[in-house]
C-alpha cells in the first residue's frame, strides 16, 4: 500500500526527499501587513527545510478563489507534474490546507509524487520535535484528527478491485478496511483526549499552587524562531535547546527567575506561533498554551531583524485571541538587535517606544529587561500599613529590600510603615498590620 495517501510526511522517511512548493496568490485575500506570496513561499521553504526536504522548485498561481476540485486547477496541476518530473521531485507541498477531496484529486493528477499541504508539513515537524510525553500525545492527536477525513484515499485501490471484481458481494475488502480504520482512529482519538485532559488537570493543580504562592508568572510567547529559548537561557541558564530552525522546541519549559529586590518569578517558554498556524494544532496544544492565558505577564519576543516584525506580532496576537489569552498584560521584547542596522533599530524604537530591545545571544539589554520585569512584578504588589516592633528589625529590612516604602514613622509602639510588597512578604506581615483609621486617630 503506498504511503503517500496518508497525507503527511512519515517521520522515518528519507530526509533527502526533493520537494516542489506550490503557492496561490488569492485576489483580494487578506494577508498580514507587508506580507506577499513570495514571503509565504519563503516561510514554506523554511518549513520544508526543517522537515528535512530539499526544495528543488516553486510554482505560483494567481486565483480569484481556489478551484473546488483540485484547489489549483487541472492545467496548473499538469504544470506542477511536469516540473516535478524534470526536477526528480518526490513530494509536492501546497502552502494552503487542502480538503480531503482536493488532496485525493491532486494525487490522481500527480501519480508519481506525494501531495501534502502546509498543515501536514507542520504536523510532521511537530512530530519530529516533540520530546515530552504530553507533547507527543498532543501531536499524535492533531495528526489523527487531520488523517481521519482522509482515510478513504488509503483504500481506494481496494474499492476499485471490489467494484471491478466479483458480483453479489455488498461490502468489499476496501469498505471493510476503511470502516475498521475509522473506528480504530476514532477510538485512539478518544483515548488521547482523555490522557491529555488528565495531564491538563495535573497541570492545573500545579498552576493553582503557583497562583497561591503569589509568585509572579511570566509566559514567553512569540513567532517561531524569534529567540524565545535563547531569551529563557539568558534569563535563567535553563539550558533549553537553541537551533536556527522553525519549531526547534515545542515542549513547555518552566524555570524560576530571581528578580531585583528579592522578588521571585516563574517563566515558561511556550510553543512558537506561525502565520496560518493550523487550527487543529492550536486545539491540540490548548492545555500547553494555557500558560499564556493565565500568566501575569506575556513576554512577547519579536525577531527585530525580520522585515515582517509587525506582521509577526499581529499573527501571534491573533492566535492568542483564538485561545482567549489576548487580555493578559504584555511586554514586547525585540530580540536579535545585534543583527539590525542602527537606523533600522532607531525606527523600531520610535515605532514601539514601550518595548525592550535586546540581544539574548550577546547579553545586550538583558539588564534593562530584568529591571522591566521587576517593575511589572511590582505592579501586583500588595499595599500594607504595619507597625513593626523594634525587636523585629529583620522585617523592617525586608520591607526596604523587597518592597516599595511609601512612608516610615518611629512611634513608641514601633516603626509604622506604609509600603507595597510582594504577596509572600505581605503574608509574613499579617500579624503586624495596623488599622489605618485607628492609627490616624
Coordinates of C-alpha atoms in Angstrom, one line a residue:
X1 CA 0.0 0.0 0.0
X2 CA 1.6 3.4 -1.0
X3 CA 2.4 5.6 2.0
X4 CA 1.7 8.8 0.1
X5 CA -2.1 8.5 0.6
X6 CA -1.8 9.1 4.3
X7 CA -1.3 12.9 3.7
X8 CA 1.7 13.6 5.8
X9 CA 5.5 13.0 5.6
X10 CA 6.4 9.8 7.5
X11 CA 8.8 10.5 10.4
X12 CA 11.1 7.7 9.2
X13 CA 11.2 8.9 5.6
X14 CA 14.4 9.6 3.9
X15 CA 15.5 13.2 4.6
X16 CA 16.9 13.7 1.1
X17 CA 13.4 13.9 -0.5
X18 CA 13.1 16.5 -3.1
X19 CA 10.1 18.9 -3.0
X20 CA 8.3 21.3 -5.3
X21 CA 6.4 24.1 -3.5
X22 CA 3.1 25.5 -4.7
X23 CA 1.7 28.9 -3.6
X24 CA -1.5 30.6 -4.6
X25 CA -2.0 34.3 -4.5
X26 CA -5.7 34.8 -4.0
X27 CA -7.0 38.0 -5.4
X28 CA -8.5 40.2 -2.6
X29 CA -7.2 37.8 0.1
X30 CA -6.3 39.5 3.4
X31 CA -2.7 39.0 4.2
X32 CA -0.6 40.1 7.1
X33 CA 1.0 43.5 7.0
X34 CA 3.6 43.9 4.2
X35 CA 3.3 40.2 3.5
X36 CA 3.1 38.8 0.0
X37 CA 3.1 35.4 -1.8
X38 CA 6.9 35.5 -2.0
X39 CA 7.1 35.8 1.8
X40 CA 4.6 32.9 2.2
X41 CA 6.7 30.7 0.0
X42 CA 10.0 31.7 1.7
X43 CA 8.4 30.6 5.0
X44 CA 7.1 27.4 3.4
X45 CA 10.7 26.7 2.2
X46 CA 12.0 27.1 5.8
X47 CA 9.3 24.7 7.0
X48 CA 10.3 22.2 4.3
X49 CA 14.0 22.5 5.3
X50 CA 13.1 22.0 8.9
X51 CA 11.2 18.8 7.9
X52 CA 14.3 17.5 6.0
X53 CA 13.0 18.2 2.5
X54 CA 15.2 19.7 -0.3
X55 CA 13.3 22.3 -2.2
X56 CA 14.0 21.9 -5.9
X57 CA 11.3 24.1 -7.5
X58 CA 8.4 26.5 -6.9
X59 CA 5.2 27.1 -8.8
X60 CA 2.9 30.0 -8.2
X61 CA -0.6 30.9 -9.3
X62 CA -3.0 33.9 -9.0
X63 CA -6.6 33.0 -8.5
X64 CA -9.8 34.8 -7.5
X65 CA -10.7 31.7 -5.4
X66 CA -9.4 28.1 -5.0
X67 CA -10.7 25.6 -7.6
X68 CA -13.2 23.4 -5.8
X69 CA -11.9 20.0 -7.1
X70 CA -8.1 20.5 -7.0
X71 CA -7.5 23.9 -5.4
X72 CA -5.1 24.9 -8.2
X73 CA -7.0 23.6 -11.3
X74 CA -6.1 20.8 -13.8
X75 CA -3.9 22.9 -16.0
X76 CA -1.7 24.1 -13.1
X77 CA -1.6 20.6 -11.7
X78 CA -0.2 19.4 -15.1
X79 CA 2.4 22.2 -14.9
X80 CA 3.4 21.0 -11.4
X81 CA 3.6 17.4 -12.6
X82 CA 6.0 18.4 -15.4
X83 CA 8.2 20.4 -13.1
X84 CA 8.3 17.5 -10.5
X85 CA 9.4 15.1 -13.2
X86 CA 12.1 17.5 -14.5
X87 CA 13.5 18.1 -11.0
X88 CA 13.0 14.4 -9.9
X89 CA 10.8 15.6 -7.0
X90 CA 9.1 13.1 -4.9
X91 CA 6.9 15.5 -2.9
X92 CA 4.6 18.4 -3.8
X93 CA 3.8 20.8 -0.9
X94 CA 0.9 23.3 -1.2
X95 CA 1.1 26.3 1.0
X96 CA -2.6 26.2 1.9
X97 CA -4.7 23.5 3.6
X98 CA -6.4 21.1 1.2
X99 CA -9.8 19.5 1.7
X100 CA -9.6 15.7 1.7
X101 CA -11.3 15.6 -1.8
X102 CA -8.9 18.2 -3.2
X103 CA -5.9 16.2 -1.9
X104 CA -7.3 13.0 -3.4
X105 CA -8.0 14.6 -6.8
X106 CA -4.5 16.1 -6.9
X107 CA -2.9 12.7 -6.1
X108 CA -4.7 11.3 -9.1
X109 CA -3.3 14.1 -11.3
X110 CA 0.1 13.7 -9.8
X111 CA 0.5 9.9 -9.5
X112 CA 4.3 9.9 -9.2
X113 CA 4.6 12.1 -6.2
X114 CA 3.1 12.5 -2.7
X115 CA 0.9 15.5 -2.3
X116 CA 0.9 17.2 1.1
X117 CA -0.3 20.6 2.4
X118 CA 1.1 23.1 4.8
X119 CA -0.8 21.6 7.7
X120 CA 0.7 18.1 7.1
X121 CA 4.1 19.6 6.8
X122 CA 3.8 21.4 10.2
X123 CA 2.4 18.3 11.8
X124 CA 5.5 16.3 10.7
X125 CA 7.8 19.0 12.1
X126 CA 5.9 18.9 15.4
X127 CA 6.2 15.0 15.4
X128 CA 9.9 15.3 14.9
X129 CA 10.4 17.8 17.7
X130 CA 8.0 16.7 20.4
X131 CA 10.1 15.4 23.3
X132 CA 7.8 15.2 26.4
X133 CA 5.1 12.6 26.8
X134 CA 2.4 15.3 26.7
X135 CA 3.9 16.9 23.6
X136 CA 3.9 13.5 21.8
X137 CA 0.3 12.9 22.7
X138 CA -0.8 16.4 21.5
X139 CA 1.0 15.8 18.2
X140 CA -0.5 12.4 17.7
X141 CA -4.0 13.7 18.4
X142 CA -3.5 16.5 15.8
X143 CA -2.2 14.0 13.2
X144 CA -5.1 11.6 13.7
X145 CA -7.7 14.3 13.6
X146 CA -6.1 15.5 10.3
X147 CA -6.0 12.0 8.9
X148 CA -9.5 10.8 9.8
X149 CA -11.4 12.5 7.0
X150 CA -8.6 11.5 4.6
X151 CA -8.6 7.7 5.3
X152 CA -10.8 6.9 2.3
X153 CA -8.0 7.6 -0.1
X154 CA -5.8 4.9 1.6
X155 CA -8.2 2.2 0.4
X156 CA -9.4 3.4 -3.0
X157 CA -7.3 0.8 -4.8
X158 CA -9.2 -2.0 -2.8
X159 CA -12.5 -0.3 -3.5
X160 CA -11.7 -0.3 -7.3
X161 CA -10.9 -4.0 -7.0
X162 CA -14.3 -4.6 -5.4
X163 CA -16.2 -2.7 -8.0
X164 CA -14.4 -4.4 -10.9
X165 CA -14.3 -7.8 -9.2
X166 CA -16.9 -10.4 -8.4
X167 CA -20.6 -9.9 -8.2
X168 CA -23.1 -10.4 -5.3
X169 CA -20.9 -9.0 -2.5
X170 CA -22.4 -5.9 -1.0
X171 CA -19.3 -5.0 1.0
X172 CA -15.8 -5.4 -0.4
X173 CA -12.4 -5.5 1.3
X174 CA -11.8 -1.8 0.8
X175 CA -15.0 -0.7 2.6
X176 CA -14.5 -3.2 5.5
X177 CA -10.9 -2.0 6.0
X178 CA -12.0 1.7 5.7
X179 CA -14.6 1.3 8.4
X180 CA -12.2 -0.6 10.6
X181 CA -9.6 2.1 10.3
X182 CA -12.2 4.8 11.0
X183 CA -13.3 3.0 14.1
X184 CA -9.8 2.5 15.4
X185 CA -8.8 6.0 14.7
X186 CA -11.8 7.5 16.5
X187 CA -11.1 5.2 19.4
X188 CA -7.5 6.3 19.6
X189 CA -8.6 10.0 19.4
X190 CA -10.9 9.5 22.3
X191 CA -8.1 7.8 24.3
X192 CA -5.7 10.6 23.5
X193 CA -8.2 13.3 24.6
X194 CA -8.7 11.5 27.9
X195 CA -5.0 11.3 28.5
X196 CA -4.4 14.9 27.6
X197 CA -7.3 16.0 29.8
X198 CA -5.8 14.1 32.7
X199 CA -2.4 15.8 32.2
X200 CA -4.2 19.1 31.9
X201 CA -5.9 18.6 35.3
X202 CA -2.5 17.8 36.8
X203 CA -1.0 20.9 35.2
X204 CA -3.9 22.9 36.5
X205 CA -3.2 21.7 40.1
X206 CA 0.4 22.8 39.7
X207 CA -0.7 26.1 38.2
X208 CA -3.1 26.8 41.1
X209 CA -0.3 26.1 43.6
X210 CA 1.9 28.7 41.8
X211 CA -1.0 31.2 41.9
X212 CA -1.5 30.6 45.6
X213 CA 2.2 31.1 46.2
X214 CA 2.0 34.7 44.9
X215 CA 5.0 34.1 42.6
X216 CA 4.9 36.4 39.6
X217 CA 4.2 34.3 36.4
X218 CA 5.7 35.1 33.0
X219 CA 4.9 33.3 29.8
X220 CA 7.2 33.6 26.8
X221 CA 5.2 33.9 23.6
X222 CA 6.3 34.8 20.1
X223 CA 6.7 33.8 16.4
X224 CA 8.7 30.7 15.9
X225 CA 12.5 31.3 15.7
X226 CA 12.2 34.7 17.4
X227 CA 14.7 33.6 20.0
X228 CA 12.4 32.7 22.9
X229 CA 14.5 29.8 24.1
X230 CA 17.7 31.9 23.8
X231 CA 16.0 34.5 26.0
X232 CA 14.9 31.9 28.5
X233 CA 18.5 30.6 28.7
X234 CA 19.9 34.1 29.1
X235 CA 17.5 34.9 31.9
X236 CA 17.7 31.6 33.8
X237 CA 20.5 29.4 32.5
X238 CA 17.8 26.9 31.6
X239 CA 19.9 25.0 29.0
X240 CA 17.0 24.7 26.6
X241 CA 17.9 23.6 23.0
X242 CA 18.6 26.5 20.7
X243 CA 18.6 25.8 17.0
X244 CA 18.1 28.0 13.9
X245 CA 15.1 26.1 12.7
X246 CA 11.4 26.7 12.9
X247 CA 9.7 25.0 15.9
X248 CA 13.1 23.8 17.3
X249 CA 11.5 23.4 20.7
X250 CA 7.8 22.5 21.4
X251 CA 7.5 21.4 25.0
X252 CA 6.7 24.0 27.6
X253 CA 9.7 24.6 29.9
X254 CA 9.2 26.5 33.3
X255 CA 12.1 27.9 35.3
X256 CA 12.4 30.1 38.4
X257 CA 13.7 33.6 37.9
X258 CA 15.2 35.8 40.6
X259 CA 14.3 39.4 40.1
X260 CA 15.7 42.5 41.8
X261 CA 14.5 43.4 45.3
X262 CA 14.2 39.7 46.2
X263 CA 11.2 39.1 44.0
X264 CA 10.7 35.6 42.6
X265 CA 9.1 34.7 39.3
X266 CA 8.4 31.7 37.1
X267 CA 9.0 32.0 33.4
X268 CA 7.5 29.5 30.9
X269 CA 8.6 29.0 27.3
X270 CA 5.6 28.1 25.1
X271 CA 5.3 26.7 21.6
X272 CA 6.2 29.2 18.9
X273 CA 3.5 30.6 16.6
X274 CA 3.4 31.0 12.8
X275 CA 1.3 32.6 10.1
X276 CA -1.6 30.3 9.2
X277 CA -0.9 28.0 12.2
X278 CA -3.4 25.1 11.7
X279 CA -6.4 25.4 13.9
X280 CA -6.1 21.7 14.9
X281 CA -2.7 22.3 16.3
X282 CA -4.0 25.2 18.4
X283 CA -6.7 23.0 19.7
X284 CA -4.3 20.1 20.5
X285 CA -1.9 22.4 22.3
X286 CA -4.6 24.3 24.1
X287 CA -3.6 22.9 27.5
X288 CA 0.1 23.9 27.0
X289 CA -0.9 27.3 25.7
X290 CA -3.0 27.7 29.0
X291 CA 0.3 29.1 30.5
X292 CA 0.0 32.1 28.1
X293 CA -3.7 32.6 29.1
X294 CA -3.1 32.6 32.8
X295 CA 0.3 34.3 33.1
X296 CA 0.6 37.6 35.0
X297 CA 2.7 38.9 32.1
X298 CA 3.2 37.7 28.5
X299 CA 6.8 38.4 27.3
X300 CA 6.2 38.7 23.6
X301 CA 9.6 38.1 21.9
X302 CA 10.0 39.5 18.4
X303 CA 12.8 39.0 15.9
X304 CA 13.9 42.6 15.3
X305 CA 15.9 41.5 12.2
X306 CA 12.8 40.3 10.4
X307 CA 11.4 42.7 7.8
X308 CA 7.9 41.4 8.8
X309 CA 8.2 42.1 12.6
X310 CA 4.8 43.9 12.6
X311 CA 3.1 41.2 10.7
X312 CA 4.5 38.5 13.0
X313 CA 3.4 40.5 16.1
X314 CA -0.1 40.5 14.6
X315 CA 0.0 36.8 13.8
X316 CA 0.9 35.9 17.4
X317 CA -1.7 38.2 18.8
X318 CA -4.3 36.5 16.5
X319 CA -3.5 33.1 17.9
X320 CA -3.5 34.5 21.5
X321 CA -7.0 35.9 20.8
X322 CA -8.1 32.4 19.5
X323 CA -7.2 30.8 22.8
X324 CA -8.6 33.6 24.9
X325 CA -5.3 34.9 26.0
X326 CA -5.4 38.4 24.5
X327 CA -6.5 40.1 27.7
X328 CA -3.2 39.5 29.5
X329 CA -0.7 42.3 30.1
X330 CA 2.1 42.1 27.5
X331 CA 5.6 43.3 27.2
X332 CA 7.2 43.5 23.7
X333 CA 10.8 42.4 23.6
X334 CA 12.7 42.9 20.3
X335 CA 15.4 40.3 20.2
X336 CA 18.4 39.9 17.8
X337 CA 19.1 43.7 17.8
X338 CA 22.7 42.9 17.2
X339 CA 21.7 41.9 13.6
X340 CA 19.9 45.2 12.9
X341 CA 21.4 48.3 11.4
X342 CA 21.4 51.4 13.7
X343 CA 18.9 53.3 11.5
X344 CA 16.5 50.4 11.4
X345 CA 16.8 49.9 15.1
X346 CA 16.1 53.6 15.7
X347 CA 12.9 53.3 13.6
X348 CA 11.8 50.3 15.7
X349 CA 12.4 52.2 18.9
X350 CA 10.3 55.1 17.6
X351 CA 7.5 52.8 16.5
X352 CA 7.5 50.7 19.7
X353 CA 8.6 53.2 22.5
X354 CA 7.4 50.9 25.4
X355 CA 9.3 47.8 24.1
X356 CA 12.6 46.5 25.3
X357 CA 15.4 45.9 22.8
X358 CA 17.9 43.1 23.5
X359 CA 20.2 40.5 22.0
X360 CA 19.7 37.4 24.1
X361 CA 22.7 35.8 22.4
X362 CA 25.2 38.5 23.3
X363 CA 23.5 39.7 26.5
X364 CA 22.9 43.2 25.2
X365 CA 20.0 44.9 27.0
X366 CA 19.3 41.9 29.4
X367 CA 19.8 44.1 32.5
X368 CA 17.2 46.5 31.1
X369 CA 14.8 43.6 30.5
X370 CA 15.3 42.2 34.1
X371 CA 14.6 45.7 35.5
X372 CA 11.4 46.0 33.4
X373 CA 10.3 42.5 34.6
X374 CA 10.8 43.6 38.2
X375 CA 8.7 46.8 37.6
X376 CA 5.9 44.6 36.1
X377 CA 6.0 42.3 39.1
X378 CA 5.8 45.3 41.4
X379 CA 2.5 46.3 39.8
X380 CA 0.9 43.3 41.6
X381 CA 2.4 44.2 45.0
X382 CA 0.0 44.4 47.9
X383 CA -0.4 47.7 49.9
X384 CA 0.3 47.3 53.6
X385 CA 0.4 49.5 56.7
X386 CA 2.1 47.8 59.6
X387 CA 3.6 48.6 63.0
X388 CA 6.8 46.6 63.4
X389 CA 8.2 46.2 66.9
X390 CA 11.7 47.5 67.4
X391 CA 12.8 43.9 68.1
X392 CA 11.9 42.9 64.5
X393 CA 14.5 44.8 62.6
X394 CA 14.6 41.9 60.1
X395 CA 11.1 42.8 58.9
X396 CA 12.0 46.5 58.5
X397 CA 15.0 45.4 56.4
X398 CA 12.8 43.1 54.4
X399 CA 10.4 45.9 53.7
X400 CA 13.1 48.1 52.4
X401 CA 14.9 45.4 50.4
X402 CA 11.8 43.8 48.8
X403 CA 9.1 46.4 48.9
X404 CA 8.5 50.0 48.0
X405 CA 8.3 52.0 51.2
X406 CA 6.0 55.0 50.9
X407 CA 6.2 56.3 54.4
X408 CA 8.0 55.4 57.6
X409 CA 7.5 56.8 61.2
X410 CA 9.0 55.8 64.5
X411 CA 6.4 55.7 67.3
X412 CA 6.5 54.4 70.9
X413 CA 4.8 51.2 69.7
X414 CA 7.4 50.5 66.9
X415 CA 8.1 51.6 63.3
X416 CA 5.0 52.4 61.4
X417 CA 5.5 51.7 57.7
X418 CA 3.2 52.1 54.6
X419 CA 4.5 50.2 51.7
X420 CA 3.8 48.0 48.7
X421 CA 5.2 44.5 49.0
X422 CA 5.1 41.1 47.3
X423 CA 2.3 38.8 48.4
X424 CA 4.6 36.3 50.2
X425 CA 6.1 39.2 52.3
X426 CA 2.6 40.6 52.9
X427 CA 1.6 37.3 54.4
X428 CA 4.6 37.4 56.9
X429 CA 3.5 40.9 57.9
X430 CA -0.1 40.0 58.7
X431 CA 0.4 39.9 62.5
X432 CA 1.7 43.5 62.4
X433 CA -1.0 45.1 60.2
X434 CA -2.4 48.4 61.5
X435 CA -5.9 49.6 61.1
X436 CA -5.2 52.9 59.2
X437 CA -8.2 54.8 60.6
X438 CA -7.3 53.8 64.2
X439 CA -3.7 54.7 63.6
X440 CA -4.7 58.1 62.1
X441 CA -6.9 58.8 65.1

